Each structure stands twice: as C-alpha cells, then as structure tokens.
PDB file of C-alpha atoms in Angstrom:
ATOM      1  CA  MET A   1      79.771 110.774  66.868  1.00  0.00           C
ATOM      2  CA  LEU A   2      81.456 108.524  69.527  1.00  0.00           C
ATOM      3  CA  GLN A   3      82.945 111.536  71.325  1.00  0.00           C
ATOM      4  CA  ARG A   4      79.624 113.361  71.071  1.00  0.00           C
ATOM      5  CA  ARG A   5      77.865 110.421  72.619  1.00  0.00           C
ATOM      6  CA  ARG A   6      80.466 110.192  75.385  1.00  0.00           C
ATOM      7  CA  VAL A   7      80.125 113.906  76.295  1.00  0.00           C
ATOM      8  CA  LEU A   8      76.276 113.545  76.447  1.00  0.00           C
ATOM      9  CA  THR A   9      76.459 110.495  78.467  1.00  0.00           C
ATOM     10  CA  TRP A  10      78.942 112.256  80.972  1.00  0.00           C
ATOM     11  CA  LEU A  11      76.870 115.364  81.181  1.00  0.00           C
ATOM     12  CA  ALA A  12      73.724 113.188  82.020  1.00  0.00           C
ATOM     13  CA  TRP A  13      75.744 111.433  84.659  1.00  0.00           C
ATOM     14  CA  ALA A  14      77.267 114.564  86.091  1.00  0.00           C
ATOM     15  CA  ALA A  15      73.842 116.151  86.363  1.00  0.00           C
ATOM     16  CA  TRP A  16      72.489 113.135  88.106  1.00  0.00           C
ATOM     17  CA  SER A  17      75.482 113.124  90.582  1.00  0.00           C
ATOM     18  CA  LEU A  18      74.793 116.846  91.590  1.00  0.00           C
ATOM     19  CA  ALA A  19      71.184 115.923  92.345  1.00  0.00           C
ATOM     20  CA  VAL A  20      71.854 113.113  94.531  1.00  0.00           C
ATOM     21  CA  PRO A  21      72.945 113.707  98.125  1.00  0.00           C
ATOM     22  CA  ALA A  22      76.111 112.096  99.365  1.00  0.00           C
ATOM     23  CA  PRO A  23      75.360 108.627 100.743  1.00  0.00           C
ATOM     24  CA  ALA A  24      75.534 108.064 104.588  1.00  0.00           C
ATOM     25  CA  ASN A  25      77.980 105.546 105.736  1.00  0.00           C
ATOM     26  CA  ALA A  26      77.092 103.009 108.350  1.00  0.00           C
ATOM     27  CA  ALA A  27      80.335 103.479 110.209  1.00  0.00           C
ATOM     28  CA  ASP A  28      79.383 107.034 111.093  1.00  0.00           C
ATOM     29  CA  ALA A  29      77.378 105.792 114.083  1.00  0.00           C
ATOM     30  CA  ASP A  30      80.299 103.799 115.361  1.00  0.00           C
ATOM     31  CA  ALA A  31      83.148 106.227 114.829  1.00  0.00           C
ATOM     32  CA  PRO A  32      85.248 106.501 117.892  1.00  0.00           C
ATOM     33  CA  ALA A  33      85.230 109.771 119.918  1.00  0.00           C
ATOM     34  CA  LEU A  34      88.793 111.000 119.071  1.00  0.00           C
ATOM     35  CA  LEU A  35      90.913 114.079 120.053  1.00  0.00           C
ATOM     36  CA  LEU A  36      91.266 115.998 116.963  1.00  0.00           C
ATOM     37  CA  ALA A  37      93.876 118.886 116.287  1.00  0.00           C
ATOM     38  CA  GLN A  38      93.573 122.457 115.597  1.00  0.00           C
ATOM     39  CA  VAL A  39      96.003 124.485 113.516  1.00  0.00           C
ATOM     40  CA  TYR A  40      99.028 126.113 115.481  1.00  0.00           C
ATOM     41  CA  ARG A  41      99.064 129.844 115.262  1.00  0.00           C
ATOM     42  CA  PRO A  42     102.524 131.489 115.327  1.00  0.00           C
ATOM     43  CA  GLY A  43     102.934 133.321 118.528  1.00  0.00           C
ATOM     44  CA  MET A  44     101.088 130.837 120.874  1.00  0.00           C
ATOM     45  CA  ALA A  45     102.765 130.028 124.088  1.00  0.00           C
ATOM     46  CA  LEU A  46     104.575 126.779 123.910  1.00  0.00           C
ATOM     47  CA  HIS A  47     105.114 126.159 127.547  1.00  0.00           C
ATOM     48  CA  GLY A  48     103.529 123.055 128.602  1.00  0.00           C
ATOM     49  CA  TYR A  49     103.407 121.519 125.199  1.00  0.00           C
ATOM     50  CA  TRP A  50     105.051 118.121 123.901  1.00  0.00           C
ATOM     51  CA  VAL A  51     106.314 118.178 120.455  1.00  0.00           C
ATOM     52  CA  SER A  52     106.322 115.050 118.123  1.00  0.00           C
ATOM     53  CA  GLU A  53     106.408 114.415 114.477  1.00  0.00           C
ATOM     54  CA  LYS A  54     103.031 114.249 112.589  1.00  0.00           C
ATOM     55  CA  TYR A  55     103.030 110.740 110.948  1.00  0.00           C
ATOM     56  CA  ASP A  56     101.442 110.664 107.511  1.00  0.00           C
ATOM     57  CA  GLY A  57      99.466 107.310 107.782  1.00  0.00           C
ATOM     58  CA  VAL A  58      96.008 106.074 108.756  1.00  0.00           C
ATOM     59  CA  ARG A  59      94.555 106.933 112.172  1.00  0.00           C
ATOM     60  CA  GLY A  60      94.120 103.655 113.968  1.00  0.00           C
ATOM     61  CA  TYR A  61      92.047 103.293 117.116  1.00  0.00           C
ATOM     62  CA  TRP A  62      92.382 100.079 119.029  1.00  0.00           C
ATOM     63  CA  ASP A  63      89.190  99.866 121.218  1.00  0.00           C
ATOM     64  CA  GLY A  64      90.339  96.969 123.348  1.00  0.00           C
ATOM     65  CA  GLN A  65      89.148  94.341 121.019  1.00  0.00           C
ATOM     66  CA  ARG A  66      89.277  95.734 117.365  1.00  0.00           C
ATOM     67  CA  LEU A  67      91.455  98.002 115.391  1.00  0.00           C
ATOM     68  CA  ARG A  68      89.196 100.705 113.693  1.00  0.00           C
ATOM     69  CA  THR A  69      89.714 103.762 111.585  1.00  0.00           C
ATOM     70  CA  ARG A  70      88.995 107.317 112.483  1.00  0.00           C
ATOM     71  CA  GLY A  71      85.461 106.612 110.700  1.00  0.00           C
ATOM     72  CA  GLY A  72      84.802 103.596 112.689  1.00  0.00           C
ATOM     73  CA  GLU A  73      85.367 100.915 110.104  1.00  0.00           C
ATOM     74  CA  VAL A  74      87.150  97.803 111.217  1.00  0.00           C
ATOM     75  CA  VAL A  75      90.735  97.333 109.919  1.00  0.00           C
ATOM     76  CA  ASN A  76      91.334  93.685 108.938  1.00  0.00           C
ATOM     77  CA  ALA A  77      94.906  93.422 110.552  1.00  0.00           C
ATOM     78  CA  PRO A  78      96.684  89.986 110.605  1.00  0.00           C
ATOM     79  CA  ALA A  79      96.021  88.292 113.933  1.00  0.00           C
ATOM     80  CA  TRP A  80      99.780  88.483 114.965  1.00  0.00           C
ATOM     81  CA  PHE A  81      99.646  92.234 114.453  1.00  0.00           C
ATOM     82  CA  THR A  82      97.164  92.849 117.472  1.00  0.00           C
ATOM     83  CA  ALA A  83      98.170  89.834 119.497  1.00  0.00           C
ATOM     84  CA  ASN A  84      98.211  90.450 123.149  1.00  0.00           C
ATOM     85  CA  TRP A  85      97.311  94.036 123.013  1.00  0.00           C
ATOM     86  CA  PRO A  86      95.592  95.379 126.003  1.00  0.00           C
ATOM     87  CA  ALA A  87      92.138  95.722 126.853  1.00  0.00           C
ATOM     88  CA  GLN A  88      92.259  99.478 127.197  1.00  0.00           C
ATOM     89  CA  PRO A  89      92.027 101.743 124.170  1.00  0.00           C
ATOM     90  CA  LEU A  90      95.244 102.869 122.073  1.00  0.00           C
ATOM     91  CA  ASP A  91      95.185 105.881 119.831  1.00  0.00           C
ATOM     92  CA  GLY A  92      97.763 106.097 117.086  1.00  0.00           C
ATOM     93  CA  GLU A  93      98.838 106.155 113.602  1.00  0.00           C
ATOM     94  CA  LEU A  94      99.367 103.064 111.263  1.00  0.00           C
ATOM     95  CA  TRP A  95     102.280 104.173 109.357  1.00  0.00           C
ATOM     96  CA  ALA A  96     104.592 102.706 106.616  1.00  0.00           C
ATOM     97  CA  GLY A  97     107.255 105.365 106.825  1.00  0.00           C
ATOM     98  CA  ARG A  98     107.886 108.790 105.373  1.00  0.00           C
ATOM     99  CA  GLY A  99     106.322 109.327 102.116  1.00  0.00           C
ATOM    100  CA  GLN A 100     104.524 106.033 102.071  1.00  0.00           C
ATOM    101  CA  PHE A 101     100.937 107.217 102.864  1.00  0.00           C
ATOM    102  CA  ALA A 102      99.549 105.437  99.869  1.00  0.00           C
ATOM    103  CA  GLN A 103     101.226 102.156 101.093  1.00  0.00           C
ATOM    104  CA  ALA A 104      99.686 102.449 104.545  1.00  0.00           C
ATOM    105  CA  GLN A 105      96.066 103.330 103.004  1.00  0.00           C
ATOM    106  CA  SER A 106      96.226 100.290 100.579  1.00  0.00           C
ATOM    107  CA  THR A 107      97.351  97.977 103.155  1.00  0.00           C
ATOM    108  CA  THR A 108      94.694  98.901 105.786  1.00  0.00           C
ATOM    109  CA  ALA A 109      91.953  99.045 103.250  1.00  0.00           C
ATOM    110  CA  ARG A 110      92.218  95.423 102.263  1.00  0.00           C
ATOM    111  CA  GLN A 111      89.444  92.996 103.473  1.00  0.00           C
ATOM    112  CA  THR A 112      91.961  90.191 103.259  1.00  0.00           C
ATOM    113  CA  PRO A 113      95.258  91.241 104.830  1.00  0.00           C
ATOM    114  CA  ASP A 114      98.412  91.023 102.955  1.00  0.00           C
ATOM    115  CA  ASP A 115     100.841  89.555 105.532  1.00  0.00           C
ATOM    116  CA  ALA A 116     104.016  90.873 103.739  1.00  0.00           C
ATOM    117  CA  ALA A 117     102.638  94.547 103.514  1.00  0.00           C
ATOM    118  CA  TRP A 118     101.437  94.630 107.187  1.00  0.00           C
ATOM    119  CA  ARG A 119     105.130  93.705 108.141  1.00  0.00           C
ATOM    120  CA  GLN A 120     106.060  97.029 106.695  1.00  0.00           C
ATOM    121  CA  LEU A 121     103.575  99.010 108.933  1.00  0.00           C
ATOM    122  CA  ARG A 122     104.049 100.296 112.299  1.00  0.00           C
ATOM    123  CA  PHE A 123     101.589 101.337 114.974  1.00  0.00           C
ATOM    124  CA  MET A 124     102.892 104.570 116.377  1.00  0.00           C
ATOM    125  CA  VAL A 125     100.790 105.028 119.553  1.00  0.00           C
ATOM    126  CA  PHE A 126     100.545 108.603 120.886  1.00  0.00           C
ATOM    127  CA  ASP A 127      97.655 108.361 123.362  1.00  0.00           C
ATOM    128  CA  LEU A 128      95.606 106.272 125.824  1.00  0.00           C
ATOM    129  CA  PRO A 129      92.146 107.615 125.552  1.00  0.00           C
ATOM    130  CA  ALA A 130      90.642 105.758 128.578  1.00  0.00           C
ATOM    131  CA  HIS A 131      93.405 106.945 130.946  1.00  0.00           C
ATOM    132  CA  GLY A 132      91.978 109.449 133.393  1.00  0.00           C
ATOM    133  CA  GLY A 133      95.156 111.493 133.837  1.00  0.00           C
ATOM    134  CA  SER A 134      96.649 114.410 132.082  1.00  0.00           C
ATOM    135  CA  PHE A 135      98.821 113.847 128.889  1.00  0.00           C
ATOM    136  CA  ASP A 136     101.924 114.226 131.157  1.00  0.00           C
ATOM    137  CA  GLU A 137     100.735 111.199 133.113  1.00  0.00           C
ATOM    138  CA  ARG A 138      99.229 109.336 130.082  1.00  0.00           C
ATOM    139  CA  LEU A 139     102.655 109.810 128.426  1.00  0.00           C
ATOM    140  CA  GLY A 140     104.499 107.750 131.048  1.00  0.00           C
ATOM    141  CA  ALA A 141     102.005 105.016 131.183  1.00  0.00           C
ATOM    142  CA  LEU A 142     101.897 104.754 127.459  1.00  0.00           C
ATOM    143  CA  GLN A 143     105.628 104.274 127.276  1.00  0.00           C
ATOM    144  CA  THR A 144     105.518 101.651 130.034  1.00  0.00           C
ATOM    145  CA  LEU A 145     102.539  99.803 128.293  1.00  0.00           C
ATOM    146  CA  VAL A 146     104.149  99.716 124.820  1.00  0.00           C
ATOM    147  CA  ALA A 147     107.555  98.558 126.322  1.00  0.00           C
ATOM    148  CA  SER A 148     105.794  95.772 127.850  1.00  0.00           C
ATOM    149  CA  LEU A 149     104.279  94.395 124.562  1.00  0.00           C
ATOM    150  CA  GLN A 150     107.726  93.814 123.324  1.00  0.00           C
ATOM    151  CA  GLN A 151     106.420  94.117 119.655  1.00  0.00           C
ATOM    152  CA  PRO A 152     108.819  96.074 117.370  1.00  0.00           C
ATOM    153  CA  TRP A 153     105.915  97.035 115.103  1.00  0.00           C
ATOM    154  CA  VAL A 154     104.091  98.857 118.114  1.00  0.00           C
ATOM    155  CA  GLN A 155     106.119 101.911 118.942  1.00  0.00           C
ATOM    156  CA  ALA A 156     105.388 104.925 121.448  1.00  0.00           C
ATOM    157  CA  VAL A 157     105.703 108.313 119.536  1.00  0.00           C
ATOM    158  CA  PRO A 158     108.819 110.062 120.603  1.00  0.00           C
ATOM    159  CA  GLN A 159     107.937 113.482 122.422  1.00  0.00           C
ATOM    160  CA  GLN A 160     110.233 116.498 123.055  1.00  0.00           C
ATOM    161  CA  ARG A 161     109.889 120.078 124.524  1.00  0.00           C
ATOM    162  CA  VAL A 162     110.638 123.225 122.412  1.00  0.00           C
ATOM    163  CA  ALA A 163     110.739 126.664 124.202  1.00  0.00           C
ATOM    164  CA  THR A 164     110.169 129.152 121.394  1.00  0.00           C
ATOM    165  CA  ASP A 165     108.545 129.518 117.993  1.00  0.00           C
ATOM    166  CA  ALA A 166     112.016 129.830 116.273  1.00  0.00           C
ATOM    167  CA  ALA A 167     112.980 126.380 117.798  1.00  0.00           C
ATOM    168  CA  LEU A 168     109.835 124.890 116.736  1.00  0.00           C
ATOM    169  CA  GLN A 169     110.152 126.289 113.195  1.00  0.00           C
ATOM    170  CA  ALA A 170     113.743 124.956 112.898  1.00  0.00           C
ATOM    171  CA  LEU A 171     112.540 121.451 114.186  1.00  0.00           C
ATOM    172  CA  LEU A 172     109.834 121.647 111.519  1.00  0.00           C
ATOM    173  CA  ALA A 173     112.175 122.509 108.510  1.00  0.00           C
ATOM    174  CA  ARG A 174     114.506 119.601 109.557  1.00  0.00           C
ATOM    175  CA  THR A 175     111.488 117.262 109.735  1.00  0.00           C
ATOM    176  CA  VAL A 176     110.212 118.300 106.380  1.00  0.00           C
ATOM    177  CA  ARG A 177     113.627 118.230 104.835  1.00  0.00           C
ATOM    178  CA  GLY A 178     113.854 114.606 105.984  1.00  0.00           C
ATOM    179  CA  GLY A 179     110.640 113.589 104.354  1.00  0.00           C
ATOM    180  CA  GLY A 180     108.329 114.216 107.173  1.00  0.00           C
ATOM    181  CA  GLU A 181     104.887 115.801 106.996  1.00  0.00           C
ATOM    182  CA  GLY A 182     105.011 118.149 110.034  1.00  0.00           C
ATOM    183  CA  LEU A 183     104.892 118.334 113.800  1.00  0.00           C
ATOM    184  CA  MET A 184     102.103 117.900 116.544  1.00  0.00           C
ATOM    185  CA  LEU A 185     101.827 119.717 119.778  1.00  0.00           C
ATOM    186  CA  HIS A 186     100.061 118.082 122.821  1.00  0.00           C
ATOM    187  CA  ARG A 187      99.219 120.150 125.859  1.00  0.00           C
ATOM    188  CA  GLY A 188     100.758 118.364 128.743  1.00  0.00           C
ATOM    189  CA  ALA A 189      98.132 119.337 131.364  1.00  0.00           C
ATOM    190  CA  SER A 190      95.298 118.243 129.032  1.00  0.00           C
ATOM    191  CA  HIS A 191      92.801 115.371 129.492  1.00  0.00           C
ATOM    192  CA  TYR A 192      91.790 113.350 126.435  1.00  0.00           C
ATOM    193  CA  ARG A 193      88.438 114.853 125.294  1.00  0.00           C
ATOM    194  CA  ALA A 194      86.743 114.349 121.851  1.00  0.00           C
ATOM    195  CA  GLY A 195      86.756 117.041 119.240  1.00  0.00           C
ATOM    196  CA  ARG A 196      88.997 119.836 118.224  1.00  0.00           C
ATOM    197  CA  SER A 197      90.699 122.102 120.763  1.00  0.00           C
ATOM    198  CA  ASP A 198      94.117 123.696 121.377  1.00  0.00           C
ATOM    199  CA  ASP A 199      94.999 120.641 123.555  1.00  0.00           C
ATOM    200  CA  LEU A 200      96.249 119.228 120.120  1.00  0.00           C
ATOM    201  CA  LEU A 201      97.865 121.429 117.450  1.00  0.00           C
ATOM    202  CA  LYS A 202      99.348 120.504 114.035  1.00  0.00           C
ATOM    203  CA  VAL A 203     102.296 122.438 112.714  1.00  0.00           C
ATOM    204  CA  LYS A 204     102.955 122.194 108.913  1.00  0.00           C
ATOM    205  CA  THR A 205     104.426 124.272 106.168  1.00  0.00           C
ATOM    206  CA  HIS A 206     101.090 124.567 104.493  1.00  0.00           C
ATOM    207  CA  ASP A 207      97.391 124.400 105.364  1.00  0.00           C
ATOM    208  CA  ASP A 208      95.346 121.288 104.497  1.00  0.00           C
ATOM    209  CA  THR A 209      91.978 119.819 105.658  1.00  0.00           C
ATOM    210  CA  GLU A 210      89.328 117.564 104.321  1.00  0.00           C
ATOM    211  CA  ALA A 211      85.939 117.871 102.751  1.00  0.00           C
ATOM    212  CA  ARG A 212      83.436 115.364 101.343  1.00  0.00           C
ATOM    213  CA  VAL A 213      82.540 114.920  97.753  1.00  0.00           C
ATOM    214  CA  VAL A 214      78.882 115.861  96.972  1.00  0.00           C
ATOM    215  CA  GLY A 215      79.006 116.380  93.099  1.00  0.00           C
ATOM    216  CA  HIS A 216      80.890 115.936  89.975  1.00  0.00           C
ATOM    217  CA  ILE A 217      81.112 118.844  87.746  1.00  0.00           C
ATOM    218  CA  PRO A 218      81.785 118.133  83.936  1.00  0.00           C
ATOM    219  CA  GLY A 219      84.883 119.565  82.251  1.00  0.00           C
ATOM    220  CA  GLN A 220      85.229 121.807  79.381  1.00  0.00           C
ATOM    221  CA  GLY A 221      87.827 122.313  76.682  1.00  0.00           C
ATOM    222  CA  LYS A 222      90.678 119.878  77.155  1.00  0.00           C
ATOM    223  CA  HIS A 223      88.455 118.294  79.946  1.00  0.00           C
ATOM    224  CA  ALA A 224      85.485 117.837  77.815  1.00  0.00           C
ATOM    225  CA  GLY A 225      83.819 114.430  78.352  1.00  0.00           C
ATOM    226  CA  ARG A 226      85.445 113.852  81.777  1.00  0.00           C
ATOM    227  CA  LEU A 227      85.434 115.587  85.163  1.00  0.00           C
ATOM    228  CA  GLY A 228      86.149 119.291  85.384  1.00  0.00           C
ATOM    229  CA  ALA A 229      85.890 119.613  89.050  1.00  0.00           C
ATOM    230  CA  LEU A 230      84.781 118.230  92.345  1.00  0.00           C
ATOM    231  CA  LEU A 231      81.958 119.754  94.237  1.00  0.00           C
ATOM    232  CA  VAL A 232      82.872 119.319  97.806  1.00  0.00           C
ATOM    233  CA  GLU A 233      81.486 120.235 101.219  1.00  0.00           C
ATOM    234  CA  MET A 234      83.167 121.497 104.294  1.00  0.00           C
ATOM    235  CA  PRO A 235      82.207 120.484 107.819  1.00  0.00           C
ATOM    236  CA  SER A 236      80.700 123.853 108.132  1.00  0.00           C
ATOM    237  CA  GLY A 237      78.278 123.059 105.278  1.00  0.00           C
ATOM    238  CA  GLN A 238      79.925 125.431 102.898  1.00  0.00           C
ATOM    239  CA  ARG A 239      80.591 124.104  99.255  1.00  0.00           C
ATOM    240  CA  PHE A 240      83.088 124.849  96.780  1.00  0.00           C
ATOM    241  CA  LYS A 241      84.580 123.482  93.367  1.00  0.00           C
ATOM    242  CA  LEU A 242      87.797 121.668  93.607  1.00  0.00           C
ATOM    243  CA  GLY A 243      89.563 121.135  90.215  1.00  0.00           C
ATOM    244  CA  THR A 244      93.368 122.013  90.576  1.00  0.00           C
ATOM    245  CA  GLY A 245      95.485 119.162  91.365  1.00  0.00           C
ATOM    246  CA  LEU A 246      93.504 116.324  89.860  1.00  0.00           C
ATOM    247  CA  THR A 247      95.411 113.773  87.573  1.00  0.00           C
ATOM    248  CA  ASP A 248      94.018 112.727  84.200  1.00  0.00           C
ATOM    249  CA  ALA A 249      93.388 109.316  85.889  1.00  0.00           C
ATOM    250  CA  GLU A 250      91.406 111.068  88.468  1.00  0.00           C
ATOM    251  CA  ARG A 251      89.314 113.094  86.179  1.00  0.00           C
ATOM    252  CA  GLU A 252      88.480 109.727  84.149  1.00  0.00           C
ATOM    253  CA  SER A 253      87.489 107.891  87.322  1.00  0.00           C
ATOM    254  CA  PRO A 254      86.468 110.599  90.009  1.00  0.00           C
ATOM    255  CA  PRO A 255      86.389 109.954  93.683  1.00  0.00           C
ATOM    256  CA  PRO A 256      82.831 108.837  94.379  1.00  0.00           C
ATOM    257  CA  LEU A 257      80.211 110.880  96.080  1.00  0.00           C
ATOM    258  CA  GLY A 258      80.284 110.580  99.758  1.00  0.00           C
ATOM    259  CA  SER A 259      84.198 110.106  99.843  1.00  0.00           C
ATOM    260  CA  TRP A 260      86.439 112.350 101.724  1.00  0.00           C
ATOM    261  CA  VAL A 261      89.300 114.189 100.143  1.00  0.00           C
ATOM    262  CA  THR A 262      92.182 116.025 101.497  1.00  0.00           C
ATOM    263  CA  TYR A 263      92.976 119.544  99.889  1.00  0.00           C
ATOM    264  CA  ARG A 264      95.685 122.072 100.380  1.00  0.00           C
ATOM    265  CA  PHE A 265      94.970 125.710 100.574  1.00  0.00           C
ATOM    266  CA  ARG A 266      96.609 129.141 101.406  1.00  0.00           C
ATOM    267  CA  GLY A 267      94.316 131.149 103.834  1.00  0.00           C
ATOM    268  CA  GLN A 268      90.776 131.775 103.787  1.00  0.00           C
ATOM    269  CA  HIS A 269      88.302 134.293 102.123  1.00  0.00           C
ATOM    270  CA  ALA A 270      86.227 136.530 104.565  1.00  0.00           C
ATOM    271  CA  SER A 271      83.511 133.851 103.701  1.00  0.00           C
ATOM    272  CA  GLY A 272      85.541 131.169 105.323  1.00  0.00           C
ATOM    273  CA  LEU A 273      85.946 129.315 101.875  1.00  0.00           C
ATOM    274  CA  PRO A 274      89.735 128.310 101.233  1.00  0.00           C
ATOM    275  CA  ARG A 275      91.875 130.265  98.797  1.00  0.00           C
ATOM    276  CA  PHE A 276      93.839 128.454  96.111  1.00  0.00           C
ATOM    277  CA  ALA A 277      92.550 125.052  97.076  1.00  0.00           C
ATOM    278  CA  SER A 278      94.251 122.192  95.356  1.00  0.00           C
ATOM    279  CA  PHE A 279      93.392 118.411  95.478  1.00  0.00           C
ATOM    280  CA  VAL A 280      95.797 116.143  97.325  1.00  0.00           C
ATOM    281  CA  ARG A 281      94.178 112.579  97.662  1.00  0.00           C
ATOM    282  CA  VAL A 282      91.264 110.622  98.705  1.00  0.00           C
ATOM    283  CA  ARG A 283      90.867 109.685 102.234  1.00  0.00           C
ATOM    284  CA  HIS A 284      89.640 106.041 102.570  1.00  0.00           C
ATOM    285  CA  ASP A 285      89.889 106.137 106.334  1.00  0.00           C
ATOM    286  CA  ARG A 286      87.076 108.560 106.620  1.00  0.00           C
ATOM    287  CA  PRO A 287      83.368 107.444 106.844  1.00  0.00           C
TER     288      PRO A 287
END
C-alpha cells in the first residue's frame, strides 16, 4: 500500500511538473555579454590561433566591481580574493584543479564563503573584454596586468601555437591523459564580441553541451516511483528525454525545473537532436 501511494504521489507530481513552464531567473537580465565557443571541426585552418587548456571550472566574470557567474549571479568570494583587482573587466575560470569541478562549483555557490575552500581555487584569466584590441594585443596586456597584481591565485592562462591538426590532436591526447578536459582555440586577430563564433573554439574528445530542465518523466520497472528521465530543452527550443547517466540519488532527487544540465552526445540526427545523449551533471553557474 505504501509503495502504491508513493508511486501515485510521484505520478501526480511528475504530471504537474510537465505542465508548469520552467521558472525564469532574475539573473538572466544581468548576465554578462560573454564570448562563447563553437566546436572545433577537424580540417579547420589553425594559422593565427592560440591554444590553451580548457579548464573545467566555473566561468567567472569580474565586471570591475563584482565577481559574477556566466548567468549574472554574484559570486560571494572572500574580500581578500578580489582585493586590488582592476576596474576593468576580467574573463576567466574559477578552477580548483583537474578533475575538481564539483569542488569549484560547491565553493563558488556558497552564500557565505568558506575561506579554506577558496584558498584551493585559482582565477585563470583568459581575456580582457573591455580592451579594444585584437586577442594578440589583449594577450600581452592581460599578462602584464595579472603579473602586476602579484596574487598567486590569479593566473594568466598559458597560450601556445600549433601548426597542424595532428599536432593539435597530440596535445589534446596529452592533456586528457593528464586529467585535463580539453583545449581552447582563440583567434589572434579577433576582437572580443559576445556570442558564439569561430573566434573561440573548444576541442574535446567528446561532444557536450547544455540544456534546461523543463519536466520530470516518471520511471517504470526498476525506476518506478522515481525519476525515469529528464525532459530537457535545447537553446534551439527542441526538447528530448535525457535518462541515461543519472545516478540513483539523482533519480530520487532530480535536478529542479529551470536548472541547466550538461550532457554528452555522439553526433546529431538530421533533426538536430543529439544522438546517444547521456547526463553528466547540473550546472549551478547557469541562470
């Protein structure tokens, strides 16, 4: 009887969740206009691009007064962490080290900063959004500015050149073997502009992207009485079920409506929907 009541309660709640639109977030309107990456396509000309490691952390945007996430929410860092930072914006990644995304996310999400946890973070700066020059010019200015701060937790992201796709893939393999997530390519002649373009490219061993949770689909069989799959919506407006990759704990307490999740996939169908999509994690730094 108890199990039956639990299943009926779940079904009623799941039906309600599918009928209610995902909540809007007040941070949306205040989200910084960030440069976003496209996916590298083998065969693209690499001349003119700088290459760096792709740090698996929380995107951090210093607007000259406050540290904010990609979604515009204020990051409550300790006062010492941002002391003497410049009035000009800095774009970077709040990073706890390779394989430590969860640590970076939990540290930056706290309303009351944990001083000891913040001492494990670094702000890896990769751009100066308000600088009017090309990335080639911004890179020199960035390195000079970061060096002047003399704060070991603030670092300029190391950049290098590669000439061929073979060299790029070899560097990618070494980075991944060492626990890194992937690589980034930044066009040296480009100016900072918001949105996605080939000025910034991500290079990884697998495809991944993000979608917003818009519904909870009840499970069947061994998952009866708990989550079977998430109904997620891509930025294009297309929706699909995402059930693979969820843990038992995530099925018992699903990501809330309106939250953003990262998923991996292998190519796309002709419709544009992902093939073999698999849940990775919730992104708390998205609006």
